[in-house]
PDB file of C-alpha atoms in Angstrom:
ATOM      1  CA  MET A   1      43.096 -18.404 -33.796  1.00  0.00           C
ATOM      2  CA  ALA A   2      44.213 -14.526 -33.294  1.00  0.00           C
ATOM      3  CA  ARG A   3      43.068 -13.027 -30.290  1.00  0.00           C
ATOM      4  CA  ARG A   4      44.452  -9.822 -28.551  1.00  0.00           C
ATOM      5  CA  THR A   5      43.830  -9.137 -24.692  1.00  0.00           C
ATOM      6  CA  MET A   6      44.010  -5.544 -25.071  1.00  0.00           C
ATOM      7  CA  THR A   7      41.468  -4.920 -26.886  1.00  0.00           C
ATOM      8  CA  THR A   8      39.450  -2.031 -26.993  1.00  0.00           C
ATOM      9  CA  GLY A   9      36.057  -1.055 -26.452  1.00  0.00           C
ATOM     10  CA  LYS A  10      33.281   1.873 -26.455  1.00  0.00           C
ATOM     11  CA  CYS A  11      32.139   4.354 -23.195  1.00  0.00           C
ATOM     12  CA  TYR A  12      28.460   4.454 -23.822  1.00  0.00           C
ATOM     13  CA  LEU A  13      28.074   7.847 -21.579  1.00  0.00           C
ATOM     14  CA  CYS A  14      30.256   9.558 -24.123  1.00  0.00           C
ATOM     15  CA  GLY A  15      30.718   7.234 -27.509  1.00  0.00           C
ATOM     16  CA  GLY A  16      34.380   7.180 -26.971  1.00  0.00           C
ATOM     17  CA  THR A  17      36.757   4.570 -27.866  1.00  0.00           C
ATOM     18  CA  PHE A  18      39.240   3.540 -25.455  1.00  0.00           C
ATOM     19  CA  SER A  19      41.604   0.532 -24.806  1.00  0.00           C
ATOM     20  CA  LYS A  20      40.638  -1.633 -21.975  1.00  0.00           C
ATOM     21  CA  ARG A  21      43.317  -0.432 -19.815  1.00  0.00           C
ATOM     22  CA  ALA A  22      42.370   3.340 -19.888  1.00  0.00           C
ATOM     23  CA  MET A  23      38.846   2.757 -20.125  1.00  0.00           C
ATOM     24  CA  THR A  24      38.356   2.389 -16.002  1.00  0.00           C
ATOM     25  CA  ASN A  25      39.933   5.632 -15.916  1.00  0.00           C
ATOM     26  CA  HIS A  26      37.908   7.402 -18.669  1.00  0.00           C
ATOM     27  CA  LEU A  27      34.988   6.420 -16.662  1.00  0.00           C
ATOM     28  CA  GLN A  28      35.761   7.794 -13.647  1.00  0.00           C
ATOM     29  CA  ALA A  29      35.982  11.114 -15.203  1.00  0.00           C
ATOM     30  CA  CYS A  30      33.408  10.516 -17.764  1.00  0.00           C
ATOM     31  CA  ARG A  31      30.775   9.775 -14.903  1.00  0.00           C
ATOM     32  CA  GLN A  32      30.871  13.095 -13.391  1.00  0.00           C
ATOM     33  CA  ALA A  33      30.581  14.916 -17.061  1.00  0.00           C
ATOM     34  CA  HIS A  34      27.291  12.824 -17.710  1.00  0.00           C
ATOM     35  CA  PRO A  35      25.571  12.170 -14.460  1.00  0.00           C
ATOM     36  CA  GLN A  36      22.060  11.120 -15.835  1.00  0.00           C
ATOM     37  CA  PRO A  37      20.421   8.334 -13.813  1.00  0.00           C
ATOM     38  CA  LEU A  38      20.321   4.714 -14.574  1.00  0.00           C
ATOM     39  CA  SER A  39      17.261   3.554 -16.840  1.00  0.00           C
ATOM     40  CA  GLY A  40      14.411   1.750 -15.574  1.00  0.00           C
ATOM     41  CA  LYS A  41      10.965   1.669 -14.093  1.00  0.00           C
ATOM     42  CA  GLY A  42      10.049   3.183 -10.799  1.00  0.00           C
ATOM     43  CA  LYS A  43      10.228   6.352  -8.848  1.00  0.00           C
ATOM     44  CA  GLU A  44      13.897   7.852  -8.725  1.00  0.00           C
ATOM     45  CA  ARG A  45      15.634   7.373  -5.857  1.00  0.00           C
ATOM     46  CA  THR A  46      19.515   8.462  -4.351  1.00  0.00           C
ATOM     47  CA  THR A  47      21.598   5.601  -3.440  1.00  0.00           C
ATOM     48  CA  LYS A  48      24.853   4.107  -3.224  1.00  0.00           C
ATOM     49  CA  LEU A  49      26.176   2.588  -6.456  1.00  0.00           C
ATOM     50  CA  PHE A  50      28.610   0.137  -7.212  1.00  0.00           C
ATOM     51  CA  HIS A  51      30.985   0.369 -10.570  1.00  0.00           C
ATOM     52  CA  LEU A  52      31.728  -3.078 -11.551  1.00  0.00           C
ATOM     53  CA  LEU A  53      34.369  -4.428 -13.926  1.00  0.00           C
ATOM     54  CA  ALA A  54      33.109  -8.448 -15.846  1.00  0.00           C
ATOM     55  CA  GLN A  55      35.827 -10.397 -17.622  1.00  0.00           C
ATOM     56  CA  GLY A  56      36.152 -13.533 -18.573  1.00  0.00           C
ATOM     57  CA  ARG A  57      38.213 -15.583 -16.005  1.00  0.00           C
ATOM     58  CA  ASP A  58      40.866 -17.190 -19.209  1.00  0.00           C
ATOM     59  CA  LEU A  59      39.545 -14.906 -21.870  1.00  0.00           C
ATOM     60  CA  PRO A  60      40.020 -11.205 -20.669  1.00  0.00           C
ATOM     61  CA  GLU A  61      39.488  -9.882 -23.605  1.00  0.00           C
ATOM     62  CA  TYR A  62      35.723 -10.161 -23.298  1.00  0.00           C
ATOM     63  CA  TRP A  63      34.968  -7.129 -20.631  1.00  0.00           C
ATOM     64  CA  LEU A  64      32.506  -4.634 -19.657  1.00  0.00           C
ATOM     65  CA  HIS A  65      31.824  -2.281 -16.960  1.00  0.00           C
ATOM     66  CA  LEU A  66      28.282  -1.651 -15.274  1.00  0.00           C
ATOM     67  CA  GLU A  67      26.769   0.268 -12.359  1.00  0.00           C
ATOM     68  CA  ILE A  68      24.350  -1.227  -9.974  1.00  0.00           C
ATOM     69  CA  PRO A  69      22.600  -0.151  -6.778  1.00  0.00           C
ATOM     70  CA  ALA A  70      24.064  -1.554  -3.895  1.00  0.00           C
ATOM     71  CA  ASP A  71      21.183  -2.706  -2.475  1.00  0.00           C
ATOM     72  CA  ALA A  72      20.248  -4.535  -5.590  1.00  0.00           C
ATOM     73  CA  LYS A  73      20.673  -8.748  -4.858  1.00  0.00           C
ATOM     74  CA  LEU A  74      23.263 -10.718  -6.608  1.00  0.00           C
ATOM     75  CA  LYS A  75      20.197 -12.462  -8.315  1.00  0.00           C
ATOM     76  CA  ASP A  76      19.676  -9.268 -10.386  1.00  0.00           C
ATOM     77  CA  LEU A  77      23.730  -9.215 -11.195  1.00  0.00           C
ATOM     78  CA  ASP A  78      23.034 -12.568 -11.965  1.00  0.00           C
ATOM     79  CA  GLY A  79      20.319 -12.071 -14.577  1.00  0.00           C
ATOM     80  CA  PHE A  80      21.869  -9.200 -16.282  1.00  0.00           C
ATOM     81  CA  LEU A  81      25.476 -11.463 -16.787  1.00  0.00           C
ATOM     82  CA  ARG A  82      22.876 -14.030 -18.216  1.00  0.00           C
ATOM     83  CA  ASP A  83      21.059 -12.044 -20.347  1.00  0.00           C
ATOM     84  CA  ILE A  84      24.235  -9.924 -21.995  1.00  0.00           C
ATOM     85  CA  TRP A  85      26.525 -12.534 -22.065  1.00  0.00           C
ATOM     86  CA  LEU A  86      25.444 -16.317 -20.923  1.00  0.00           C
ATOM     87  CA  GLU A  87      22.262 -17.309 -21.338  1.00  0.00           C
ATOM     88  CA  CYS A  88      21.530 -20.450 -23.683  1.00  0.00           C
ATOM     89  CA  CYS A  89      19.828 -23.528 -21.993  1.00  0.00           C
ATOM     90  CA  GLY A  90      18.656 -22.488 -18.384  1.00  0.00           C
ATOM     91  CA  HIS A  91      21.971 -23.607 -16.901  1.00  0.00           C
ATOM     92  CA  LEU A  92      22.524 -23.165 -12.902  1.00  0.00           C
ATOM     93  CA  SER A  93      25.117 -20.168 -11.610  1.00  0.00           C
ATOM     94  CA  ALA A  94      26.989 -19.107  -8.601  1.00  0.00           C
ATOM     95  CA  PHE A  95      28.954 -16.655  -7.270  1.00  0.00           C
ATOM     96  CA  ARG A  96      31.944 -17.086  -5.092  1.00  0.00           C
ATOM     97  CA  ILE A  97      32.670 -14.295  -2.782  1.00  0.00           C
ATOM     98  CA  GLY A  98      34.892 -14.572  -0.098  1.00  0.00           C
ATOM     99  CA  GLY A  99      35.039 -18.166   0.289  1.00  0.00           C
ATOM    100  CA  MET A 100      31.442 -18.457   0.097  1.00  0.00           C
ATOM    101  CA  ASP A 101      29.697 -19.703  -2.524  1.00  0.00           C
ATOM    102  CA  TYR A 102      26.091 -18.235  -3.508  1.00  0.00           C
ATOM    103  CA  TYR A 103      24.120 -20.219  -5.956  1.00  0.00           C
ATOM    104  CA  CYS A 104      20.924 -19.136  -8.009  1.00  0.00           C
ATOM    105  CA  ASP A 105      19.033 -21.984  -6.823  1.00  0.00           C
ATOM    106  CA  ARG A 106      18.038 -22.680  -3.504  1.00  0.00           C
ATOM    107  CA  GLU A 107      17.880 -26.731  -3.856  1.00  0.00           C
ATOM    108  CA  THR A 108      21.388 -26.674  -5.117  1.00  0.00           C
ATOM    109  CA  ALA A 109      22.158 -24.095  -2.435  1.00  0.00           C
ATOM    110  CA  ARG A 110      21.012 -26.541   0.231  1.00  0.00           C
ATOM    111  CA  GLU A 111      22.621 -29.735  -1.155  1.00  0.00           C
ATOM    112  CA  LEU A 112      26.137 -27.849  -1.607  1.00  0.00           C
ATOM    113  CA  GLU A 113      26.005 -25.916   1.578  1.00  0.00           C
ATOM    114  CA  GLY A 114      25.888 -22.382   0.196  1.00  0.00           C
ATOM    115  CA  GLU A 115      23.747 -19.431   0.315  1.00  0.00           C
ATOM    116  CA  THR A 116      21.185 -18.275  -2.570  1.00  0.00           C
ATOM    117  CA  MET A 117      21.129 -15.022  -4.557  1.00  0.00           C
ATOM    118  CA  GLY A 118      19.080 -13.207  -2.391  1.00  0.00           C
ATOM    119  CA  VAL A 119      21.365 -11.571  -0.934  1.00  0.00           C
ATOM    120  CA  ALA A 120      22.284  -7.585  -1.378  1.00  0.00           C
ATOM    121  CA  LEU A 121      25.563  -6.414  -2.846  1.00  0.00           C
ATOM    122  CA  ARG A 122      26.065  -4.227  -0.127  1.00  0.00           C
ATOM    123  CA  GLN A 123      25.896  -7.020   2.380  1.00  0.00           C
ATOM    124  CA  VAL A 124      28.985  -8.991   0.605  1.00  0.00           C
ATOM    125  CA  LEU A 125      31.244  -6.438  -1.893  1.00  0.00           C
ATOM    126  CA  LYS A 126      32.862  -3.633  -0.809  1.00  0.00           C
ATOM    127  CA  PRO A 127      35.062  -1.541  -3.031  1.00  0.00           C
ATOM    128  CA  GLY A 128      38.539  -3.022  -4.396  1.00  0.00           C
ATOM    129  CA  MET A 129      37.304  -6.580  -3.692  1.00  0.00           C
ATOM    130  CA  GLU A 130      37.632  -9.079  -6.517  1.00  0.00           C
ATOM    131  CA  PHE A 131      34.804 -12.115  -6.929  1.00  0.00           C
ATOM    132  CA  TYR A 132      33.972 -14.878  -9.559  1.00  0.00           C
ATOM    133  CA  HIS A 133      30.796 -15.842 -11.082  1.00  0.00           C
ATOM    134  CA  GLU A 134      30.316 -19.552 -13.294  1.00  0.00           C
ATOM    135  CA  TYR A 135      27.316 -20.354 -15.541  1.00  0.00           C
ATOM    136  CA  ASP A 136      26.729 -23.731 -15.977  1.00  0.00           C
ATOM    137  CA  PHE A 137      28.527 -26.296 -13.948  1.00  0.00           C
ATOM    138  CA  GLY A 138      29.247 -28.861 -17.104  1.00  0.00           C
ATOM    139  CA  THR A 139      30.605 -26.621 -20.305  1.00  0.00           C
ATOM    140  CA  THR A 140      31.269 -23.725 -17.543  1.00  0.00           C
ATOM    141  CA  THR A 141      31.826 -19.810 -18.295  1.00  0.00           C
ATOM    142  CA  GLU A 142      34.140 -18.496 -15.325  1.00  0.00           C
ATOM    143  CA  LEU A 143      33.915 -14.568 -15.045  1.00  0.00           C
ATOM    144  CA  THR A 144      36.079 -12.146 -13.269  1.00  0.00           C
ATOM    145  CA  LEU A 145      34.245  -9.057 -11.372  1.00  0.00           C
ATOM    146  CA  LYS A 146      35.491  -6.340  -9.593  1.00  0.00           C
ATOM    147  CA  VAL A 147      34.403  -3.758  -7.620  1.00  0.00           C
ATOM    148  CA  VAL A 148      35.889  -1.093  -9.348  1.00  0.00           C
ATOM    149  CA  GLY A 149      34.509   1.741  -7.124  1.00  0.00           C
ATOM    150  CA  GLU A 150      31.404   3.265  -5.494  1.00  0.00           C
ATOM    151  CA  ARG A 151      29.698   6.498  -5.503  1.00  0.00           C
ATOM    152  CA  ASP A 152      26.138   8.094  -4.677  1.00  0.00           C
ATOM    153  CA  GLY A 153      23.924   8.365  -7.540  1.00  0.00           C
ATOM    154  CA  THR A 154      20.129   8.461  -8.819  1.00  0.00           C
ATOM    155  CA  VAL A 155      18.391   5.349 -10.026  1.00  0.00           C
ATOM    156  CA  ARG A 156      15.268   3.971 -10.689  1.00  0.00           C
ATOM    157  CA  GLY A 157      14.243   0.717  -8.932  1.00  0.00           C
ATOM    158  CA  ASN A 158      17.013  -1.794  -8.791  1.00  0.00           C
ATOM    159  CA  SER A 159      17.793  -0.822 -12.454  1.00  0.00           C
ATOM    160  CA  LEU A 160      21.585  -1.015 -13.660  1.00  0.00           C
ATOM    161  CA  GLN A 161      23.466  -0.103 -16.703  1.00  0.00           C
ATOM    162  CA  LEU A 162      25.945  -0.859 -19.092  1.00  0.00           C
ATOM    163  CA  ILE A 163      28.676   1.932 -19.334  1.00  0.00           C
ATOM    164  CA  ALA A 164      31.329  -0.028 -21.607  1.00  0.00           C
ATOM    165  CA  ARG A 165      31.887  -2.878 -23.288  1.00  0.00           C
ATOM    166  CA  ASN A 166      34.872  -4.313 -25.480  1.00  0.00           C
ATOM    167  CA  ASP A 167      34.851  -4.248 -29.046  1.00  0.00           C
ATOM    168  CA  PRO A 168      34.746  -7.942 -30.404  1.00  0.00           C
ATOM    169  CA  PRO A 169      38.014  -9.221 -30.358  1.00  0.00           C
ATOM    170  CA  PRO A 170      39.634 -10.106 -33.804  1.00  0.00           C
ATOM    171  CA  ILE A 171      39.367 -14.042 -34.379  1.00  0.00           C
ATOM    172  CA  THR A 172      40.844 -14.740 -37.798  1.00  0.00           C
ATOM    173  CA  CYS A 173      39.644 -17.827 -39.921  1.00  0.00           C
ATOM    174  CA  GLY A 174      42.081 -20.695 -39.241  1.00  0.00           C
ATOM    175  CA  VAL A 175      41.623 -21.712 -43.554  1.00  0.00           C
ATOM    176  CA  CYS A 176      42.281 -18.325 -45.274  1.00  0.00           C
ATOM    177  CA  GLY A 177      42.712 -15.870 -42.489  1.00  0.00           C
ATOM    178  CA  LYS A 178      39.506 -13.697 -43.097  1.00  0.00           C
ATOM    179  CA  PRO A 179      37.550 -12.623 -39.891  1.00  0.00           C
ATOM    180  CA  SER A 180      35.885 -15.519 -38.783  1.00  0.00           C
ATOM    181  CA  THR A 181      31.995 -15.409 -38.483  1.00  0.00           C
ATOM    182  CA  ASP A 182      31.212 -19.179 -37.333  1.00  0.00           C
ATOM    183  CA  VAL A 183      33.192 -21.740 -35.081  1.00  0.00           C
ATOM    184  CA  CYS A 184      32.749 -25.622 -35.246  1.00  0.00           C
ATOM    185  CA  VAL A 185      31.960 -26.987 -32.218  1.00  0.00           C
ATOM    186  CA  GLU A 186      33.500 -30.223 -33.218  1.00  0.00           C
ATOM    187  CA  CYS A 187      36.823 -29.098 -34.059  1.00  0.00           C
ATOM    188  CA  ILE A 188      37.166 -26.496 -31.357  1.00  0.00           C
ATOM    189  CA  TRP A 189      38.285 -29.172 -29.153  1.00  0.00           C
ATOM    190  CA  GLU A 190      41.350 -29.411 -31.055  1.00  0.00           C
ATOM    191  CA  GLY A 191      42.270 -25.533 -31.063  1.00  0.00           C
ATOM    192  CA  GLU A 192      40.798 -25.005 -34.598  1.00  0.00           C
ATOM    193  CA  GLY A 193      37.566 -24.824 -36.477  1.00  0.00           C
ATOM    194  CA  TRP A 194      37.402 -20.767 -36.542  1.00  0.00           C
ATOM    195  CA  LEU A 195      35.764 -19.826 -39.966  1.00  0.00           C
ATOM    196  CA  CYS A 196      34.588 -17.240 -42.292  1.00  0.00           C
ATOM    197  CA  GLU A 197      31.370 -17.435 -44.058  1.00  0.00           C
ATOM    198  CA  GLU A 198      33.021 -18.679 -47.163  1.00  0.00           C
ATOM    199  CA  CYS A 199      35.168 -21.648 -45.439  1.00  0.00           C
ATOM    200  CA  ALA A 200      32.299 -22.512 -43.263  1.00  0.00           C
ATOM    201  CA  GLU A 201      30.003 -23.418 -46.294  1.00  0.00           C
ATOM    202  CA  LYS A 202      32.951 -26.058 -47.085  1.00  0.00           C
ATOM    203  CA  HIS A 203      33.395 -27.117 -43.978  1.00  0.00           C
ATOM    204  CA  GLU A 204      33.502 -30.704 -43.691  1.00  0.00           C
ATOM    205  CA  CYS A 205      31.960 -31.044 -40.479  1.00  0.00           C
ATOM    206  CA  GLY A 206      28.603 -29.973 -41.702  1.00  0.00           C
ATOM    207  CA  GLU A 207      26.386 -26.834 -40.889  1.00  0.00           C
ATOM    208  CA  GLU A 208      24.880 -28.582 -38.058  1.00  0.00           C
ATOM    209  CA  MET A 209      27.904 -28.349 -36.267  1.00  0.00           C
ATOM    210  CA  LEU A 210      28.257 -24.579 -36.450  1.00  0.00           C
ATOM    211  CA  LEU A 211      27.945 -21.587 -33.763  1.00  0.00           C
ATOM    212  CA  PRO A 212      27.959 -18.038 -34.922  1.00  0.00           C
ATOM    213  CA  VAL A 213      31.120 -15.899 -33.692  1.00  0.00           C
ATOM    214  CA  VAL A 214      29.591 -13.748 -30.921  1.00  0.00           C
ATOM    215  CA  ASN A 215      31.355 -11.059 -28.402  1.00  0.00           C
ATOM    216  CA  SER A 216      30.918 -13.005 -25.427  1.00  0.00           C
ATOM    217  CA  PRO A 217      33.139 -15.167 -23.214  1.00  0.00           C
ATOM    218  CA  ARG A 218      30.924 -17.966 -23.954  1.00  0.00           C
ATOM    219  CA  THR A 219      31.165 -18.083 -27.648  1.00  0.00           C
ATOM    220  CA  TRP A 220      31.083 -21.796 -28.973  1.00  0.00           C
ATOM    221  CA  MET A 221      30.186 -23.579 -25.455  1.00  0.00           C
ATOM    222  CA  CYS A 222      27.210 -25.434 -25.192  1.00  0.00           C
ATOM    223  CA  GLY A 223      24.378 -24.003 -27.825  1.00  0.00           C
ATOM    224  CA  TYR A 224      25.143 -20.207 -26.944  1.00  0.00           C
ATOM    225  CA  THR A 225      24.379 -18.047 -29.949  1.00  0.00           C
ATOM    226  CA  GLY A 226      24.349 -14.515 -28.557  1.00  0.00           C
TER     227      GLY A 226
END
């Protein structure tokens, strides 16, 4: 399998392509040139916004930038991460921030002596802070998030906006070297199983063991299909 951590990505404000390292600085300047309000429903209002960078904790080639109102709740951020990267079977999830765990489920929070995700971001986050997210406590996908910065901006409701995302990392077929389209969930445990469309049709484990290769740190895990 061929992966590169120094991936490129697309800025959704201007449409340009930049390296992961360059994207953060680019976005700070690009936002000033594109100050449009975040999309969403409700009356426009001016509030403080957090600029967040999220990436796979062990797979940093998967990354994205987003802006979210500081008065939005952790559950809003959790919902966004589930929608774009994680959701497969309704698993539990949690944020880990400054020594405290925040769970999506009230009963789990009580049992594990944590808090729920009903808290506002501004109460637990500040610029420069790094924190973590886990989805599925069995086959876990772990994310690292960082508050890159903050600004005053216009939003509608508690809408958030994806402002940049990595291009799909190049993962080659372990048989022929072509770009992979499928992964075998049986062979992956041996570090193998990445397959192009042609090789997937011939794979001995059978079609029922294959999942599509998707642009997410949860690719191949559980039943995730993107």
